[in-house]
Amino acid sequence: MLHEATKDKVEYVFGDSITALRQDERGVQVEFERGGFRTFDVVIGADGLHSAVRRLAFGPEQQFSSHLGQYLAIFPMANFLGLDNWQVWFRDEASGAGGGVYPVRDNTELRVTLGFMSEPVTYDYRDTEQQKRLMAERLAGLGWEVPKLLSGMAEAPDFYFDAMSQIHMDRWTTGRVALVGDAGHCASVLSGQGTSLALVGAYVLAEELGRTGIDHTAAFAAYERRVRPFVALNQALATENPDGPAPEESLNRAKNGISLDADA
């Protein structure tokens, strides 16, 4: 949706990544994996939990990442359960493994979430087949319809898997580089607020950068000042409610944690 709305005004480069950043008072020189350098006024890292921009500008991910003790996988499959606007959640108390299913696309498809409790495990976050095997091993032996869900996972063309982690940083900006969304303050899938945090943060940052008569330093400072309270409340949705959905009170507190009016 964002690409469709902006493709005629924004240059998109696919199939490439940033390998180095060099800043000076005039801009940021960016080196690309497929070769070449370009210089930009500012660089905004919006590249997720495992942000390359964050690593290049601020340091290794490990110093900012906080593991929440869980791993989750999400994937689609046919609605073999015949669920009609209804969701089902299950959990094995002995192992802490479990998940949930709910219908999407007019009840024609299931969105499946599977997970297990664990201390940090080593895996390649780019190796989808390895991740599927890891999830299947951890949920092997569970009853109900879990074998069918695992079979669907093996064939799923779209698959997400990652540790439930949060990113905590003292600052999201350095020089001419800033971070938004999960790159700067991942709240984890457990919060249910990743997209909201990313879009709100990007909106505020764009507004501050677009103000007349201020430079990027003032814009970055205003962005952090306005968005940090909102981030803290939304990150708390995951840490305060680790075993289930956040209560209405917590959700309302998070929603009211920011004003999009810079003068409020």
PDB file of C-alpha atoms in Angstrom, residues 11-255:
ATOM      1  CA  GLU A  11      12.983   6.225  -5.911  1.00  0.00           C
ATOM      2  CA  TYR A  12      12.895   2.556  -4.858  1.00  0.00           C
ATOM      3  CA  VAL A  13      15.943   0.281  -5.163  1.00  0.00           C
ATOM      4  CA  PHE A  14      15.227  -3.430  -4.696  1.00  0.00           C
ATOM      5  CA  GLY A  15      17.632  -6.326  -4.243  1.00  0.00           C
ATOM      6  CA  ASP A  16      20.395  -4.313  -2.608  1.00  0.00           C
ATOM      7  CA  SER A  17      21.549  -3.378   0.893  1.00  0.00           C
ATOM      8  CA  ILE A  18      23.800  -0.930   2.720  1.00  0.00           C
ATOM      9  CA  THR A  19      27.270  -2.118   3.731  1.00  0.00           C
ATOM     10  CA  ALA A  20      28.896   1.059   5.079  1.00  0.00           C
ATOM     11  CA  LEU A  21      28.043   4.560   6.285  1.00  0.00           C
ATOM     12  CA  ARG A  22      30.446   7.503   6.470  1.00  0.00           C
ATOM     13  CA  GLN A  23      29.234  10.810   7.885  1.00  0.00           C
ATOM     14  CA  ASP A  24      30.565  14.327   7.709  1.00  0.00           C
ATOM     15  CA  GLU A  25      29.112  17.817   8.091  1.00  0.00           C
ATOM     16  CA  ARG A  26      27.727  17.757   4.546  1.00  0.00           C
ATOM     17  CA  GLY A  27      25.932  14.405   4.500  1.00  0.00           C
ATOM     18  CA  VAL A  28      26.196  10.630   4.739  1.00  0.00           C
ATOM     19  CA  GLN A  29      28.115   8.617   2.165  1.00  0.00           C
ATOM     20  CA  VAL A  30      26.389   5.244   1.719  1.00  0.00           C
ATOM     21  CA  GLU A  31      28.114   2.185   0.250  1.00  0.00           C
ATOM     22  CA  PHE A  32      25.894  -0.473  -1.329  1.00  0.00           C
ATOM     23  CA  GLU A  33      26.390  -4.230  -1.454  1.00  0.00           C
ATOM     24  CA  ARG A  34      26.058  -4.324  -5.226  1.00  0.00           C
ATOM     25  CA  GLY A  35      28.622  -1.592  -5.586  1.00  0.00           C
ATOM     26  CA  GLY A  36      28.769   2.153  -5.739  1.00  0.00           C
ATOM     27  CA  PHE A  37      28.459   5.058  -3.340  1.00  0.00           C
ATOM     28  CA  ARG A  38      25.811   7.732  -2.945  1.00  0.00           C
ATOM     29  CA  THR A  39      25.593  10.687  -0.574  1.00  0.00           C
ATOM     30  CA  PHE A  40      22.379  11.670   1.228  1.00  0.00           C
ATOM     31  CA  ASP A  41      21.425  14.499   3.576  1.00  0.00           C
ATOM     32  CA  VAL A  42      20.136  11.988   6.160  1.00  0.00           C
ATOM     33  CA  VAL A  43      19.745   8.211   6.402  1.00  0.00           C
ATOM     34  CA  ILE A  44      16.667   6.725   8.088  1.00  0.00           C
ATOM     35  CA  GLY A  45      16.999   3.101   9.179  1.00  0.00           C
ATOM     36  CA  ALA A  46      13.599   1.414   8.948  1.00  0.00           C
ATOM     37  CA  ASP A  47      14.993  -2.077   8.397  1.00  0.00           C
ATOM     38  CA  GLY A  48      13.539  -4.048  11.278  1.00  0.00           C
ATOM     39  CA  LEU A  49      14.669  -5.934  14.349  1.00  0.00           C
ATOM     40  CA  HIS A  50      17.930  -7.032  12.686  1.00  0.00           C
ATOM     41  CA  SER A  51      18.639  -3.568  11.270  1.00  0.00           C
ATOM     42  CA  ALA A  52      21.835  -3.217   9.245  1.00  0.00           C
ATOM     43  CA  VAL A  53      21.653   0.575   9.556  1.00  0.00           C
ATOM     44  CA  ARG A  54      21.552   0.293  13.355  1.00  0.00           C
ATOM     45  CA  ARG A  55      24.533  -2.063  13.344  1.00  0.00           C
ATOM     46  CA  LEU A  56      26.579   0.236  11.098  1.00  0.00           C
ATOM     47  CA  ALA A  57      25.702   3.478  12.903  1.00  0.00           C
ATOM     48  CA  PHE A  58      25.324   2.379  16.541  1.00  0.00           C
ATOM     49  CA  GLY A  59      26.985  -1.023  17.003  1.00  0.00           C
ATOM     50  CA  PRO A  60      26.119  -4.737  17.268  1.00  0.00           C
ATOM     51  CA  GLU A  61      22.504  -5.785  17.789  1.00  0.00           C
ATOM     52  CA  GLN A  62      23.334  -7.740  20.958  1.00  0.00           C
ATOM     53  CA  GLN A  63      23.943  -4.603  23.020  1.00  0.00           C
ATOM     54  CA  PHE A  64      20.413  -3.342  22.371  1.00  0.00           C
ATOM     55  CA  SER A  65      18.370  -6.566  22.181  1.00  0.00           C
ATOM     56  CA  SER A  66      16.380  -7.974  25.105  1.00  0.00           C
ATOM     57  CA  HIS A  67      15.157 -11.573  24.676  1.00  0.00           C
ATOM     58  CA  LEU A  68      11.610 -12.180  25.932  1.00  0.00           C
ATOM     59  CA  GLY A  69      11.955 -15.954  26.268  1.00  0.00           C
ATOM     60  CA  GLN A  70       9.808 -16.989  23.315  1.00  0.00           C
ATOM     61  CA  TYR A  71      10.015 -17.877  19.627  1.00  0.00           C
ATOM     62  CA  LEU A  72       7.078 -17.491  17.237  1.00  0.00           C
ATOM     63  CA  ALA A  73       6.245 -18.607  13.727  1.00  0.00           C
ATOM     64  CA  ILE A  74       3.377 -17.209  11.632  1.00  0.00           C
ATOM     65  CA  PHE A  75       2.157 -18.608   8.319  1.00  0.00           C
ATOM     66  CA  PRO A  76      -1.012 -19.118   6.208  1.00  0.00           C
ATOM     67  CA  MET A  77      -2.779 -22.346   5.298  1.00  0.00           C
ATOM     68  CA  ALA A  78      -6.183 -23.515   4.103  1.00  0.00           C
ATOM     69  CA  ASN A  79      -9.049 -23.234   6.581  1.00  0.00           C
ATOM     70  CA  PHE A  80      -9.321 -26.995   7.099  1.00  0.00           C
ATOM     71  CA  LEU A  81     -10.990 -26.384  10.482  1.00  0.00           C
ATOM     72  CA  GLY A  82     -13.891 -24.535   8.917  1.00  0.00           C
ATOM     73  CA  LEU A  83     -13.560 -21.657  11.379  1.00  0.00           C
ATOM     74  CA  ASP A  84     -16.139 -18.944  10.793  1.00  0.00           C
ATOM     75  CA  ASN A  85     -14.948 -15.640  12.293  1.00  0.00           C
ATOM     76  CA  TRP A  86     -13.682 -17.567  15.313  1.00  0.00           C
ATOM     77  CA  GLN A  87     -10.252 -18.150  16.791  1.00  0.00           C
ATOM     78  CA  VAL A  88      -8.810 -21.069  18.746  1.00  0.00           C
ATOM     79  CA  TRP A  89      -5.748 -20.967  21.018  1.00  0.00           C
ATOM     80  CA  PHE A  90      -3.964 -23.899  22.625  1.00  0.00           C
ATOM     81  CA  ARG A  91      -1.054 -24.413  24.989  1.00  0.00           C
ATOM     82  CA  ASP A  92       0.875 -27.351  26.448  1.00  0.00           C
ATOM     83  CA  GLU A  93       1.474 -26.415  30.074  1.00  0.00           C
ATOM     84  CA  ALA A  94       4.393 -28.819  30.490  1.00  0.00           C
ATOM     85  CA  SER A  95       6.526 -27.411  27.678  1.00  0.00           C
ATOM     86  CA  GLY A  96       5.036 -23.960  27.212  1.00  0.00           C
ATOM     87  CA  ALA A  97       4.628 -24.652  23.483  1.00  0.00           C
ATOM     88  CA  GLY A  98       1.389 -23.744  21.776  1.00  0.00           C
ATOM     89  CA  GLY A  99      -0.235 -21.349  19.382  1.00  0.00           C
ATOM     90  CA  GLY A 100      -3.421 -20.131  17.829  1.00  0.00           C
ATOM     91  CA  VAL A 101      -5.396 -20.093  14.597  1.00  0.00           C
ATOM     92  CA  TYR A 102      -7.936 -17.662  13.211  1.00  0.00           C
ATOM     93  CA  PRO A 103      -9.569 -17.252   9.783  1.00  0.00           C
ATOM     94  CA  VAL A 104      -8.768 -14.461   7.317  1.00  0.00           C
ATOM     95  CA  ARG A 105      -9.751 -13.557   3.747  1.00  0.00           C
ATOM     96  CA  ASP A 106     -13.488 -14.138   4.298  1.00  0.00           C
ATOM     97  CA  ASN A 107     -12.804 -17.335   6.269  1.00  0.00           C
ATOM     98  CA  THR A 108     -11.080 -19.036   3.326  1.00  0.00           C
ATOM     99  CA  GLU A 109      -7.631 -19.099   4.922  1.00  0.00           C
ATOM    100  CA  LEU A 110      -6.128 -19.636   8.345  1.00  0.00           C
ATOM    101  CA  ARG A 111      -3.463 -17.457   9.897  1.00  0.00           C
ATOM    102  CA  VAL A 112      -1.478 -19.818  12.119  1.00  0.00           C
ATOM    103  CA  THR A 113       0.757 -18.785  15.009  1.00  0.00           C
ATOM    104  CA  LEU A 114       2.992 -21.386  16.661  1.00  0.00           C
ATOM    105  CA  GLY A 115       5.486 -20.794  19.446  1.00  0.00           C
ATOM    106  CA  PHE A 116       7.654 -22.215  22.189  1.00  0.00           C
ATOM    107  CA  MET A 117       9.403 -20.959  25.297  1.00  0.00           C
ATOM    108  CA  SER A 118      13.193 -21.001  25.245  1.00  0.00           C
ATOM    109  CA  GLU A 119      16.384 -19.266  26.159  1.00  0.00           C
ATOM    110  CA  PRO A 120      18.208 -17.875  23.098  1.00  0.00           C
ATOM    111  CA  VAL A 121      18.922 -20.521  20.454  1.00  0.00           C
ATOM    112  CA  THR A 122      21.327 -20.290  17.538  1.00  0.00           C
ATOM    113  CA  TYR A 123      19.829 -20.257  14.050  1.00  0.00           C
ATOM    114  CA  ASP A 124      20.190 -18.472  10.735  1.00  0.00           C
ATOM    115  CA  TYR A 125      17.401 -15.904  10.543  1.00  0.00           C
ATOM    116  CA  ARG A 126      17.620 -16.036   6.737  1.00  0.00           C
ATOM    117  CA  ASP A 127      17.269 -19.852   6.537  1.00  0.00           C
ATOM    118  CA  THR A 128      13.514 -20.502   6.388  1.00  0.00           C
ATOM    119  CA  GLU A 129      13.783 -24.294   6.144  1.00  0.00           C
ATOM    120  CA  GLN A 130      15.994 -24.451   9.237  1.00  0.00           C
ATOM    121  CA  GLN A 131      13.463 -22.361  11.127  1.00  0.00           C
ATOM    122  CA  LYS A 132      10.599 -24.638  10.089  1.00  0.00           C
ATOM    123  CA  ARG A 133      12.539 -27.697  11.291  1.00  0.00           C
ATOM    124  CA  LEU A 134      13.262 -26.006  14.612  1.00  0.00           C
ATOM    125  CA  MET A 135       9.588 -25.207  15.178  1.00  0.00           C
ATOM    126  CA  ALA A 136       8.514 -28.730  14.163  1.00  0.00           C
ATOM    127  CA  GLU A 137      10.986 -30.284  16.615  1.00  0.00           C
ATOM    128  CA  ARG A 138       9.772 -28.120  19.495  1.00  0.00           C
ATOM    129  CA  LEU A 139       6.074 -28.890  18.853  1.00  0.00           C
ATOM    130  CA  ALA A 140       6.473 -32.579  17.987  1.00  0.00           C
ATOM    131  CA  GLY A 141       4.205 -34.767  20.087  1.00  0.00           C
ATOM    132  CA  LEU A 142       1.559 -32.147  20.796  1.00  0.00           C
ATOM    133  CA  GLY A 143      -2.000 -33.308  20.238  1.00  0.00           C
ATOM    134  CA  TRP A 144      -5.165 -31.766  18.785  1.00  0.00           C
ATOM    135  CA  GLU A 145      -4.601 -30.632  15.177  1.00  0.00           C
ATOM    136  CA  VAL A 146      -0.943 -29.743  15.682  1.00  0.00           C
ATOM    137  CA  PRO A 147       0.377 -32.424  13.248  1.00  0.00           C
ATOM    138  CA  LYS A 148      -1.795 -30.933  10.477  1.00  0.00           C
ATOM    139  CA  LEU A 149      -0.646 -27.426  11.377  1.00  0.00           C
ATOM    140  CA  LEU A 150       2.988 -28.545  11.177  1.00  0.00           C
ATOM    141  CA  SER A 151       2.301 -30.179   7.823  1.00  0.00           C
ATOM    142  CA  GLY A 152       0.807 -26.925   6.591  1.00  0.00           C
ATOM    143  CA  MET A 153       3.828 -25.045   7.900  1.00  0.00           C
ATOM    144  CA  ALA A 154       6.189 -27.261   5.902  1.00  0.00           C
ATOM    145  CA  GLU A 155       4.412 -26.293   2.678  1.00  0.00           C
ATOM    146  CA  ALA A 156       3.704 -22.638   3.517  1.00  0.00           C
ATOM    147  CA  PRO A 157       5.049 -20.253   0.854  1.00  0.00           C
ATOM    148  CA  ASP A 158       4.999 -17.321   3.296  1.00  0.00           C
ATOM    149  CA  PHE A 159       6.640 -17.868   6.657  1.00  0.00           C
ATOM    150  CA  TYR A 160       7.775 -15.645   9.525  1.00  0.00           C
ATOM    151  CA  PHE A 161       9.937 -16.851  12.408  1.00  0.00           C
ATOM    152  CA  ASP A 162      11.952 -14.976  14.987  1.00  0.00           C
ATOM    153  CA  ALA A 163      12.808 -14.602  18.630  1.00  0.00           C
ATOM    154  CA  MET A 164      10.460 -12.402  20.594  1.00  0.00           C
ATOM    155  CA  SER A 165      12.827  -9.568  21.434  1.00  0.00           C
ATOM    156  CA  GLN A 166      12.712  -5.889  22.161  1.00  0.00           C
ATOM    157  CA  ILE A 167      15.189  -3.197  21.188  1.00  0.00           C
ATOM    158  CA  HIS A 168      16.063  -0.647  23.874  1.00  0.00           C
ATOM    159  CA  MET A 169      18.326   2.276  22.982  1.00  0.00           C
ATOM    160  CA  ASP A 170      19.277   5.455  24.824  1.00  0.00           C
ATOM    161  CA  ARG A 171      19.025   7.329  21.526  1.00  0.00           C
ATOM    162  CA  TRP A 172      17.651   6.587  18.064  1.00  0.00           C
ATOM    163  CA  THR A 173      19.718   9.213  16.264  1.00  0.00           C
ATOM    164  CA  THR A 174      23.404   9.859  15.736  1.00  0.00           C
ATOM    165  CA  GLY A 175      24.679  12.610  13.492  1.00  0.00           C
ATOM    166  CA  ARG A 176      22.642  12.402  10.303  1.00  0.00           C
ATOM    167  CA  VAL A 177      21.295   8.883  10.906  1.00  0.00           C
ATOM    168  CA  ALA A 178      17.973   8.084  12.605  1.00  0.00           C
ATOM    169  CA  LEU A 179      16.039   4.882  13.302  1.00  0.00           C
ATOM    170  CA  VAL A 180      12.292   4.308  13.120  1.00  0.00           C
ATOM    171  CA  GLY A 181      10.061   1.324  13.856  1.00  0.00           C
ATOM    172  CA  ASP A 182      11.542  -2.003  14.937  1.00  0.00           C
ATOM    173  CA  ALA A 183      15.040  -0.823  14.011  1.00  0.00           C
ATOM    174  CA  GLY A 184      14.985   1.663  16.878  1.00  0.00           C
ATOM    175  CA  HIS A 185      12.477   0.319  19.366  1.00  0.00           C
ATOM    176  CA  CYS A 186      11.057  -3.101  18.478  1.00  0.00           C
ATOM    177  CA  ALA A 187       8.256  -3.975  20.899  1.00  0.00           C
ATOM    178  CA  SER A 188       7.984  -7.550  19.520  1.00  0.00           C
ATOM    179  CA  VAL A 189       5.053  -9.330  17.918  1.00  0.00           C
ATOM    180  CA  LEU A 190       3.746  -9.941  21.460  1.00  0.00           C
ATOM    181  CA  SER A 191       2.806  -6.274  21.726  1.00  0.00           C
ATOM    182  CA  GLY A 192       0.657  -6.306  18.601  1.00  0.00           C
ATOM    183  CA  GLN A 193       1.814  -2.739  17.953  1.00  0.00           C
ATOM    184  CA  GLY A 194       4.787  -3.026  15.590  1.00  0.00           C
ATOM    185  CA  THR A 195       3.104  -1.521  12.540  1.00  0.00           C
ATOM    186  CA  SER A 196       1.473   1.230  14.587  1.00  0.00           C
ATOM    187  CA  LEU A 197       4.781   2.204  16.200  1.00  0.00           C
ATOM    188  CA  ALA A 198       6.542   2.261  12.837  1.00  0.00           C
ATOM    189  CA  LEU A 199       3.928   4.361  11.046  1.00  0.00           C
ATOM    190  CA  VAL A 200       3.418   6.807  13.911  1.00  0.00           C
ATOM    191  CA  GLY A 201       7.170   7.232  14.351  1.00  0.00           C
ATOM    192  CA  ALA A 202       7.694   7.779  10.624  1.00  0.00           C
ATOM    193  CA  TYR A 203       4.849  10.307  10.539  1.00  0.00           C
ATOM    194  CA  VAL A 204       6.305  12.325  13.410  1.00  0.00           C
ATOM    195  CA  LEU A 205       9.855  12.191  12.054  1.00  0.00           C
ATOM    196  CA  ALA A 206       8.711  13.306   8.603  1.00  0.00           C
ATOM    197  CA  GLU A 207       6.738  16.165  10.115  1.00  0.00           C
ATOM    198  CA  GLU A 208       9.714  17.368  12.141  1.00  0.00           C
ATOM    199  CA  LEU A 209      12.117  17.126   9.183  1.00  0.00           C
ATOM    200  CA  GLY A 210       9.655  19.078   7.046  1.00  0.00           C
ATOM    201  CA  ARG A 211       9.472  22.100   9.333  1.00  0.00           C
ATOM    202  CA  THR A 212      10.813  25.332   7.879  1.00  0.00           C
ATOM    203  CA  GLY A 213      13.837  26.902   9.490  1.00  0.00           C
ATOM    204  CA  ILE A 214      15.204  23.936  11.474  1.00  0.00           C
ATOM    205  CA  ASP A 215      17.994  21.498  10.695  1.00  0.00           C
ATOM    206  CA  HIS A 216      18.071  17.726  11.092  1.00  0.00           C
ATOM    207  CA  THR A 217      19.558  17.987  14.594  1.00  0.00           C
ATOM    208  CA  ALA A 218      16.533  19.860  15.949  1.00  0.00           C
ATOM    209  CA  ALA A 219      14.159  17.614  14.000  1.00  0.00           C
ATOM    210  CA  PHE A 220      15.736  14.449  15.385  1.00  0.00           C
ATOM    211  CA  ALA A 221      15.564  15.807  18.950  1.00  0.00           C
ATOM    212  CA  ALA A 222      11.881  16.696  18.594  1.00  0.00           C
ATOM    213  CA  TYR A 223      11.125  13.277  17.094  1.00  0.00           C
ATOM    214  CA  GLU A 224      12.681  11.470  20.067  1.00  0.00           C
ATOM    215  CA  ARG A 225      10.956  13.745  22.581  1.00  0.00           C
ATOM    216  CA  ARG A 226       7.507  13.169  21.083  1.00  0.00           C
ATOM    217  CA  VAL A 227       7.715   9.448  20.333  1.00  0.00           C
ATOM    218  CA  ARG A 228       9.595   7.978  23.320  1.00  0.00           C
ATOM    219  CA  PRO A 229       6.643   7.990  25.775  1.00  0.00           C
ATOM    220  CA  PHE A 230       4.464   6.270  23.166  1.00  0.00           C
ATOM    221  CA  VAL A 231       7.120   3.602  22.568  1.00  0.00           C
ATOM    222  CA  ALA A 232       7.562   2.909  26.285  1.00  0.00           C
ATOM    223  CA  LEU A 233       3.838   2.332  26.792  1.00  0.00           C
ATOM    224  CA  ASN A 234       3.581   0.023  23.787  1.00  0.00           C
ATOM    225  CA  GLN A 235       6.657  -1.994  24.704  1.00  0.00           C
ATOM    226  CA  ALA A 236       5.060  -2.537  28.109  1.00  0.00           C
ATOM    227  CA  LEU A 237       2.120  -4.289  26.414  1.00  0.00           C
ATOM    228  CA  ALA A 238       4.445  -7.240  25.737  1.00  0.00           C
ATOM    229  CA  THR A 239       6.400  -7.311  28.982  1.00  0.00           C
ATOM    230  CA  GLU A 240       3.418  -6.755  31.281  1.00  0.00           C
ATOM    231  CA  ASN A 241       1.192  -9.305  29.520  1.00  0.00           C
ATOM    232  CA  PRO A 242       3.535 -12.126  28.416  1.00  0.00           C
ATOM    233  CA  ASP A 243       0.946 -14.921  28.492  1.00  0.00           C
ATOM    234  CA  GLY A 244      -1.949 -13.403  26.598  1.00  0.00           C
ATOM    235  CA  PRO A 245      -3.576 -10.380  24.982  1.00  0.00           C
ATOM    236  CA  ALA A 246      -3.167  -7.055  26.727  1.00  0.00           C
ATOM    237  CA  PRO A 247      -6.185  -5.906  28.752  1.00  0.00           C
ATOM    238  CA  GLU A 248      -8.312  -2.976  27.576  1.00  0.00           C
ATOM    239  CA  GLU A 249      -6.792  -0.696  30.207  1.00  0.00           C
ATOM    240  CA  SER A 250      -3.245  -1.267  28.904  1.00  0.00           C
ATOM    241  CA  LEU A 251      -4.302  -0.767  25.288  1.00  0.00           C
ATOM    242  CA  ASN A 252      -6.057   2.498  26.050  1.00  0.00           C
ATOM    243  CA  ARG A 253      -3.038   3.750  27.985  1.00  0.00           C
ATOM    244  CA  ALA A 254      -0.763   2.985  25.020  1.00  0.00           C
ATOM    245  CA  LYS A 255      -3.102   4.581  22.466  1.00  0.00           C
TER     246      LYS A 255
END
